[in-house]
Short mmCIF file of C-alpha atoms in Angstrom, two decimals:
data_model
loop_
_atom_site.label_atom_id
_atom_site.label_comp_id
_atom_site.label_asym_id
_atom_site.label_seq_id
_atom_site.Cartn_x
_atom_site.Cartn_y
_atom_site.Cartn_z
CA UNK N 1 -200.69 70.71 -1.18
CA UNK N 2 -199.88 74.31 -2.09
CA UNK N 3 -199.08 74.77 1.60
CA UNK N 4 -195.66 73.29 0.88
CA UNK N 5 -194.70 75.82 -1.80
CA UNK N 6 -196.05 78.65 0.36
CA UNK N 7 -193.92 77.56 3.33
CA UNK N 8 -190.86 76.94 1.16
CA UNK N 9 -191.20 80.56 0.08
CA UNK N 10 -191.55 81.60 3.71
CA UNK N 11 -188.35 79.77 4.71
CA UNK N 12 -186.52 81.51 1.84
CA UNK N 13 -187.78 84.83 3.19
CA UNK N 14 -186.58 83.95 6.68
CA UNK N 15 -183.15 83.04 5.32
CA UNK N 16 -182.93 86.46 3.68
CA UNK N 17 -183.95 88.08 6.99
CA UNK N 18 -181.24 86.08 8.75
CA UNK N 19 -178.60 87.58 6.51
CA UNK N 20 -179.74 91.17 7.02
CA UNK N 21 -180.67 90.86 10.70
CA UNK N 22 -177.83 88.61 11.80
CA UNK N 23 -179.44 85.59 13.42
CA UNK N 24 -178.50 81.98 12.86
CA UNK N 25 -181.31 80.00 14.34
CA UNK N 26 -185.10 80.26 14.46
CA UNK N 27 -186.76 79.04 17.65
CA UNK N 28 -190.38 79.85 16.91
CA UNK N 29 -192.53 80.99 13.99
CA UNK N 30 -195.96 82.53 14.50
CA UNK N 31 -198.46 82.46 11.64
CA UNK N 32 -201.88 84.02 11.38
CA UNK N 33 -204.23 81.89 9.31
CA UNK N 34 -207.77 82.91 8.54
CA UNK N 35 -210.42 80.22 8.48
CA UNK N 36 -211.25 81.12 4.87
CA UNK N 37 -207.64 81.43 3.66
CA UNK N 38 -207.76 78.15 1.77
CA UNK N 39 -204.85 76.75 3.75
CA UNK N 40 -205.24 73.74 5.99
CA UNK N 41 -203.66 74.01 9.44
CA UNK N 42 -202.55 70.37 9.55
CA UNK N 43 -201.12 70.63 6.04
CA UNK N 44 -199.24 73.77 7.11
CA UNK N 45 -197.72 71.91 10.07
CA UNK N 46 -196.66 69.05 7.86
CA UNK N 47 -195.31 71.43 5.23
CA UNK N 48 -193.39 73.42 7.83
CA UNK N 49 -191.61 70.32 9.01
CA UNK N 50 -190.69 69.39 5.45
CA UNK N 51 -189.71 72.89 4.32
CA UNK N 52 -187.62 73.69 7.42
CA UNK N 53 -185.56 70.52 7.25
CA UNK N 54 -181.82 71.28 7.02
CA UNK N 55 -182.47 75.01 7.40
CA UNK N 56 -181.98 77.44 10.25
CA UNK N 57 -185.64 76.88 11.18
CA UNK N 58 -185.38 73.11 11.62
CA UNK N 59 -186.94 72.10 14.92
CA UNK N 60 -188.55 75.51 15.49
CA UNK N 61 -191.91 75.68 17.18
CA UNK N 62 -194.75 76.55 14.80
CA UNK N 63 -197.54 78.49 16.43
CA UNK N 64 -200.65 79.00 14.31
CA UNK N 65 -203.08 81.69 15.36
CA UNK N 66 -206.42 80.99 13.71
CA UNK N 67 -208.57 83.96 12.76
CA UNK N 68 -212.35 83.70 12.30
CA UNK N 69 -214.19 84.02 9.00
CA UNK N 70 -216.20 87.23 8.81
CA UNK N 71 -218.79 88.56 6.44
CA UNK N 72 -221.80 90.75 5.83
CA UNK N 73 -225.19 89.22 5.08
CA UNK N 74 -226.54 90.24 1.67
CA UNK N 75 -230.10 89.92 2.94
CA UNK N 76 -230.23 91.30 6.49
CA UNK N 77 -226.99 93.29 6.49
CA UNK N 78 -225.68 91.87 9.76
CA UNK N 79 -221.96 91.44 10.28
CA UNK N 80 -221.50 87.77 11.09
CA UNK N 81 -218.90 85.11 11.75
CA UNK N 82 -218.87 82.12 9.41
CA UNK N 83 -217.04 78.81 9.42
CA UNK N 84 -217.14 78.24 5.67
CA UNK N 85 -217.67 80.34 2.58
CA UNK N 86 -221.01 78.74 1.83
CA UNK N 87 -222.51 79.20 5.29
CA UNK N 88 -225.85 80.96 5.17
CA UNK N 89 -226.19 83.99 7.45
CA UNK N 90 -226.43 82.75 11.06
CA UNK N 91 -228.46 85.87 11.94
CA UNK N 92 -231.33 85.56 9.45
CA UNK N 93 -230.77 81.99 8.31
CA UNK N 94 -231.42 82.64 4.62
CA UNK N 95 -228.98 85.25 3.31
CA UNK N 96 -225.80 84.65 1.34
CA UNK N 97 -222.76 86.14 3.06
CA UNK N 98 -220.11 88.35 1.41
CA UNK N 99 -216.76 87.57 2.97
CA UNK N 100 -214.99 90.52 4.62
CA UNK N 101 -212.36 88.80 6.76
CA UNK N 102 -210.70 85.50 7.52
CA UNK N 103 -208.59 85.18 4.37
CA UNK N 104 -205.35 86.17 6.12
CA UNK N 105 -202.26 84.05 5.58
CA UNK N 106 -199.47 85.92 7.32
CA UNK N 107 -196.21 85.39 9.13
CA UNK N 108 -196.54 87.51 12.24
CA UNK N 109 -193.13 87.21 13.87
CA UNK N 110 -190.27 84.87 14.57
CA UNK N 111 -188.20 84.26 17.68
CA UNK N 112 -184.55 83.96 16.79
CA UNK N 113 -181.20 83.38 18.36
CA UNK N 114 -177.91 84.95 17.35
CA UNK N 115 -175.83 88.06 17.56
CA UNK N 116 -177.61 91.08 16.31
CA UNK C 1 -175.61 70.85 26.83
CA UNK C 2 -171.99 71.94 26.46
CA UNK C 3 -171.89 75.14 24.48
CA UNK C 4 -168.38 74.38 23.24
CA UNK C 5 -168.93 71.11 21.44
CA UNK C 6 -172.54 70.16 22.05
CA UNK C 7 -171.80 67.21 24.31
CA UNK C 8 -173.40 66.48 27.67
CA UNK C 9 -176.97 66.38 28.90
CA UNK C 10 -176.85 62.67 29.78
CA UNK C 11 -175.44 63.06 33.26
CA UNK C 12 -171.96 61.77 32.35
CA UNK C 13 -169.09 63.77 33.82
CA UNK C 14 -165.41 64.02 33.09
CA UNK C 15 -162.91 65.60 35.45
CA UNK C 16 -161.51 68.81 34.14
CA UNK C 17 -164.35 69.30 31.57
CA UNK C 18 -166.99 71.56 32.98
CA UNK C 19 -170.55 72.01 31.77
CA UNK C 20 -171.29 75.38 33.31
CA UNK C 21 -174.70 75.72 31.71
CA UNK C 22 -175.80 72.09 31.93
CA UNK C 23 -179.06 72.99 33.68
CA UNK C 24 -179.97 76.01 31.57
CA UNK C 25 -178.72 76.06 28.01
CA UNK C 26 -177.23 79.39 27.07
CA UNK C 27 -179.55 81.50 24.94
CA UNK C 28 -177.46 83.83 22.91
CA UNK C 29 -179.68 86.82 22.50
CA UNK C 30 -183.09 85.30 21.95
CA UNK C 31 -185.21 88.02 20.44
CA UNK C 32 -188.40 88.51 18.49
CA UNK C 33 -188.35 89.76 14.91
CA UNK C 34 -191.66 91.22 13.79
CA UNK C 35 -192.39 90.43 10.14
CA UNK C 36 -196.14 90.93 9.55
CA UNK C 37 -195.89 89.73 5.97
CA UNK C 38 -198.46 88.09 3.76
CA UNK C 39 -197.06 84.66 2.94
CA UNK C 40 -198.12 85.19 -0.65
CA UNK C 41 -196.52 88.64 -0.83
CA UNK C 42 -193.76 87.56 -3.22
CA UNK C 43 -196.20 85.89 -5.61
CA UNK C 44 -198.58 88.84 -5.36
CA UNK C 45 -195.79 91.29 -6.18
CA UNK C 46 -194.83 89.29 -9.27
CA UNK C 47 -198.51 89.04 -10.24
CA UNK C 48 -198.73 92.83 -10.02
CA UNK C 49 -195.78 93.08 -12.41
CA UNK C 50 -197.49 90.69 -14.83
CA UNK C 51 -200.64 92.80 -14.59
CA UNK C 52 -198.66 95.98 -15.35
CA UNK C 53 -197.03 94.35 -18.35
CA UNK C 54 -200.42 93.17 -19.64
CA UNK C 55 -201.88 96.65 -19.22
CA UNK C 56 -198.93 98.25 -21.01
CA UNK C 57 -199.22 95.85 -23.94
CA UNK C 58 -203.02 95.74 -24.02
CA UNK C 59 -203.03 91.99 -23.38
CA UNK C 60 -206.24 90.55 -21.98
CA UNK C 61 -205.33 87.58 -19.78
CA UNK C 62 -207.62 84.83 -18.50
CA UNK C 63 -206.69 82.14 -15.98
CA UNK C 64 -208.71 78.98 -16.70
CA UNK C 65 -209.01 76.68 -13.71
CA UNK C 66 -210.80 73.36 -13.23
CA UNK C 67 -210.38 69.80 -12.11
CA UNK C 68 -208.68 67.38 -14.54
CA UNK C 69 -210.94 66.20 -17.34
CA UNK C 70 -213.43 69.07 -17.33
CA UNK C 71 -212.76 69.79 -21.00
CA UNK C 72 -210.49 72.82 -20.68
CA UNK C 73 -208.26 71.99 -23.63
CA UNK C 74 -211.17 71.19 -25.96
CA UNK C 75 -212.83 74.42 -24.88
CA UNK C 76 -209.61 76.30 -25.64
CA UNK C 77 -209.36 74.74 -29.10
CA UNK C 78 -212.91 75.83 -29.89
CA UNK C 79 -212.31 79.30 -28.43
CA UNK C 80 -209.19 79.76 -30.58
CA UNK C 81 -211.12 78.71 -33.70
CA UNK C 82 -213.76 81.35 -33.02
CA UNK C 83 -211.44 84.17 -31.99
CA UNK C 84 -208.40 83.82 -34.19
CA UNK C 85 -209.71 85.73 -37.21
CA UNK C 86 -210.39 88.81 -35.08
CA UNK C 87 -207.65 88.80 -32.48
CA UNK C 88 -204.26 87.26 -31.77
CA UNK C 89 -204.70 84.45 -29.21
CA UNK C 90 -201.77 82.96 -27.28
CA UNK C 91 -201.86 80.20 -24.68
CA UNK C 92 -199.83 79.31 -21.60
CA UNK C 93 -200.28 75.63 -20.79
CA UNK C 94 -199.67 74.37 -17.27
CA UNK C 95 -199.35 70.65 -16.60
CA UNK C 96 -197.25 68.57 -14.28
CA UNK C 97 -195.87 66.60 -17.23
CA UNK C 98 -195.95 66.36 -21.05
CA UNK C 99 -196.45 68.94 -23.77
CA UNK C 100 -199.52 67.22 -25.26
CA UNK C 101 -201.86 70.10 -24.46
CA UNK C 102 -199.53 72.72 -25.95
CA UNK C 103 -199.25 70.54 -29.07
CA UNK C 104 -203.07 70.46 -29.37
CA UNK C 105 -203.25 74.25 -28.98
CA UNK C 106 -200.58 74.82 -31.63
CA UNK C 107 -202.48 72.49 -33.96
CA UNK C 108 -205.57 74.65 -33.36
CA UNK C 109 -203.61 77.62 -34.67
CA UNK C 110 -202.37 79.54 -31.63
CA UNK C 111 -198.84 79.98 -30.30
CA UNK C 112 -198.47 78.16 -27.01
CA UNK C 113 -195.82 77.73 -24.37
CA UNK C 114 -195.88 74.70 -22.11
CA UNK C 115 -194.95 74.97 -18.45
CA UNK C 116 -194.30 71.64 -16.73
CA UNK C 117 -194.59 72.16 -13.00
CA UNK C 118 -193.11 68.75 -12.17
CA UNK C 119 -194.27 68.10 -8.63
CA UNK C 120 -195.97 71.50 -8.42
CA UNK C 121 -199.75 71.51 -8.17
CA UNK C 122 -200.34 75.03 -9.53
CA UNK C 123 -198.87 77.77 -11.69
CA UNK C 124 -197.44 80.82 -9.95
CA UNK C 125 -196.83 84.40 -11.04
CA UNK C 126 -193.11 83.80 -11.48
CA UNK C 127 -193.61 80.98 -14.02
CA UNK C 128 -196.28 82.94 -15.88
CA UNK C 129 -194.02 86.03 -16.04
CA UNK C 130 -191.35 84.01 -17.83
CA UNK C 131 -193.94 82.38 -20.09
CA UNK C 132 -195.12 85.86 -21.14
CA UNK C 133 -191.52 86.79 -22.01
CA UNK C 134 -191.22 83.72 -24.21
CA UNK C 135 -194.63 84.12 -25.87
CA UNK C 136 -194.38 87.89 -26.27
CA UNK C 137 -197.56 88.19 -28.39
CA UNK C 138 -198.34 91.43 -30.25
CA UNK C 139 -200.11 94.27 -28.45
CA UNK C 140 -203.81 93.70 -27.85
CA UNK C 141 -203.58 89.89 -27.78
CA UNK C 142 -205.77 87.58 -25.71
CA UNK C 143 -203.63 85.38 -23.45
CA UNK C 144 -205.29 82.26 -22.05
CA UNK C 145 -203.63 80.41 -19.22
CA UNK C 146 -204.67 76.78 -18.80
CA UNK C 147 -203.78 76.15 -15.19
CA UNK C 148 -202.89 72.75 -13.75
CA UNK C 149 -206.04 70.63 -13.37
CA UNK C 150 -206.72 71.11 -9.68
CA UNK C 151 -209.63 72.85 -7.95
CA UNK C 152 -207.71 73.59 -4.76
CA UNK C 153 -204.22 75.01 -5.06
CA UNK C 154 -204.47 77.40 -8.04
CA UNK C 155 -207.10 79.41 -6.12
CA UNK C 156 -204.46 80.91 -3.84
CA UNK C 157 -202.09 82.10 -6.57
CA UNK C 158 -202.77 85.34 -8.41
CA UNK C 159 -201.05 85.16 -11.80
CA UNK C 160 -201.78 88.73 -12.82
CA UNK C 161 -204.81 87.71 -14.89
CA UNK C 162 -207.78 89.95 -15.62
CA UNK C 163 -210.22 87.20 -14.64
CA UNK C 164 -210.22 83.69 -13.28
CA UNK C 165 -212.66 81.46 -15.15
CA UNK C 166 -213.64 78.20 -13.48
CA UNK C 167 -214.80 75.35 -15.70
CA UNK C 168 -216.99 72.65 -14.23
CA UNK C 169 -218.40 69.78 -16.26
CA UNK C 170 -221.75 68.11 -15.65
CA UNK C 171 -220.08 64.72 -15.25
CA UNK C 172 -218.67 66.00 -11.97
CA UNK C 173 -220.79 66.41 -8.85
CA UNK C 174 -223.39 69.16 -8.47
CA UNK C 175 -221.86 70.03 -5.13
CA UNK C 176 -218.36 70.80 -6.41
CA UNK C 177 -218.80 74.54 -5.68
CA UNK C 178 -219.38 73.69 -2.01
CA UNK C 179 -216.57 71.18 -1.86
CA UNK C 180 -214.04 73.56 -3.41
CA UNK C 181 -215.43 76.95 -2.40
CA UNK C 182 -212.19 78.93 -2.65
CA UNK C 183 -211.91 78.39 -6.39
CA UNK C 184 -215.50 79.39 -7.06
CA UNK C 185 -215.13 82.39 -4.76
CA UNK C 186 -212.00 83.54 -6.63
CA UNK C 187 -213.57 83.24 -10.11
CA UNK C 188 -215.57 85.86 -11.98
CA UNK C 189 -217.11 83.44 -14.46
CA UNK C 190 -218.12 79.80 -14.28
CA UNK C 191 -218.54 77.75 -17.43
CA UNK C 192 -220.71 74.70 -16.93
CA UNK C 193 -219.33 72.45 -19.66
CA UNK C 194 -220.50 69.25 -21.41
CA UNK C 195 -224.18 70.25 -21.20
CA UNK C 196 -224.73 68.12 -24.33
CA UNK C 197 -224.49 65.11 -21.99
CA UNK C 198 -227.33 66.26 -19.72
CA UNK C 199 -230.00 64.03 -21.34
CA UNK C 200 -227.95 61.00 -20.29
CA UNK C 201 -227.31 62.08 -16.71
CA UNK C 202 -229.21 62.62 -13.51
CA UNK C 203 -227.85 66.07 -12.91
CA UNK C 204 -229.72 68.97 -11.32
CA UNK C 205 -228.32 72.06 -13.06
CA UNK C 206 -230.28 74.54 -10.94
CA UNK C 207 -228.91 72.96 -7.76
CA UNK C 208 -225.34 73.28 -9.04
CA UNK C 209 -225.86 76.92 -10.01
CA UNK C 210 -227.44 77.70 -6.63
CA UNK C 211 -224.42 76.20 -4.87
CA UNK C 212 -222.05 78.29 -6.99
CA UNK C 213 -223.96 81.50 -6.20
CA UNK C 214 -224.04 80.63 -2.52
CA UNK C 215 -220.23 80.56 -2.48
CA UNK C 216 -219.91 83.57 -4.77
CA UNK C 217 -223.07 85.69 -5.15
CA UNK C 218 -221.42 87.75 -7.93
CA UNK C 219 -220.27 84.88 -10.14
CA UNK C 220 -221.51 84.89 -13.73
CA UNK C 221 -222.48 81.53 -15.19
CA UNK C 222 -222.67 80.28 -18.77
CA UNK C 223 -223.75 76.80 -19.85
CA UNK C 224 -221.67 75.49 -22.73
CA UNK C 225 -220.67 72.43 -24.69
CA UNK C 226 -217.20 72.60 -26.16
CA UNK C 227 -218.12 69.41 -28.04
CA UNK C 228 -221.17 70.61 -30.02
CA UNK C 229 -220.72 74.38 -29.66
CA UNK C 230 -223.74 75.14 -27.49
CA UNK C 231 -223.29 78.38 -25.56
CA UNK C 232 -219.92 79.18 -27.08
CA UNK C 233 -221.23 82.36 -28.74
CA UNK C 234 -222.13 83.67 -25.28
CA UNK C 235 -218.65 82.76 -24.01
CA UNK C 236 -216.98 84.55 -26.94
CA UNK C 237 -219.33 87.49 -26.30
CA UNK C 238 -218.25 87.59 -22.65
CA UNK C 239 -214.57 87.68 -23.67
CA UNK C 240 -215.18 90.46 -26.21
CA UNK C 241 -217.23 92.56 -23.79
CA UNK C 242 -214.68 92.24 -20.98
CA UNK C 243 -211.84 93.00 -23.33
CA UNK C 244 -213.63 96.07 -24.69
CA UNK C 245 -214.35 97.30 -21.14
CA UNK C 246 -210.66 96.97 -20.34
CA UNK C 247 -209.57 98.90 -23.40
CA UNK C 248 -211.97 101.73 -22.54
CA UNK C 249 -210.77 101.93 -18.93
#
């Protein structure tokens, strides 16, 4: 459940932003989460609810944009999309895939309310 | 809802108390703030500082990760025995509770600092940075971090180590690399431990190794027994070679 400590850190970051950017409430948070980022979407939702409690982000909408896993086949060289790290190359069916994308775990933007 | 006191919204009315925005709540300057930040940015920045400190002091730092009961602490004791005449070895112990592991390491002859993470399921770069301050070993030391026994969460947290080393024991399933792919993908070396037990088990080593390479085609693998010493020379050799490569770079 490392999702909780990651989102607690995110809420801290948002609180710092609130001080410098002058907002007092967060209405929506948009995250980008790669399929191979090692973070579970449902766990992130649960963790967000827990971490935002009694903060300026309590009750905010959490939108999670899922990004596909990407890689290059070590055997046939094709660029492919994969669901899991251990997927064999869907193009040739035998090659191991080196991951090139889908490990993102980012806060994209937040919608806020307040003078600023 | 009344923007003055928050009342209203239920249809109740009171003469002389208006709810001008009852239909559409006032939105005081709703706006979008673009952040575009890695959620692990803070940890990664602290890990980079740890890495700088290690480079400046010539410390070679390994992050040992595994599930509970894989034999990490026994392996560390044996590693300390074999290294301590040639190089200063210091250990950072991560556990949710107790200092039993740090006590075992100290008994084996290495300085150790225990981090209790409480509810935390992993070490992070911040905790390790402070542990390095406390340990402060001499220049050129080998620093071993024994992470919290957990094959999931520690994978996401860079501590500033030179290498992650994942330890898997043959009493666990052959398919662990597939079940916990992030950890095996993040590691440079896998130690398959407790191989002295193989005669008593139905365990297909080649299947396990194939699974590990499928998740991480570049992973190096050594088969060891911390109990009877099998393969430990190769493990010590790996540490010495990697350390030498670092000093040359």
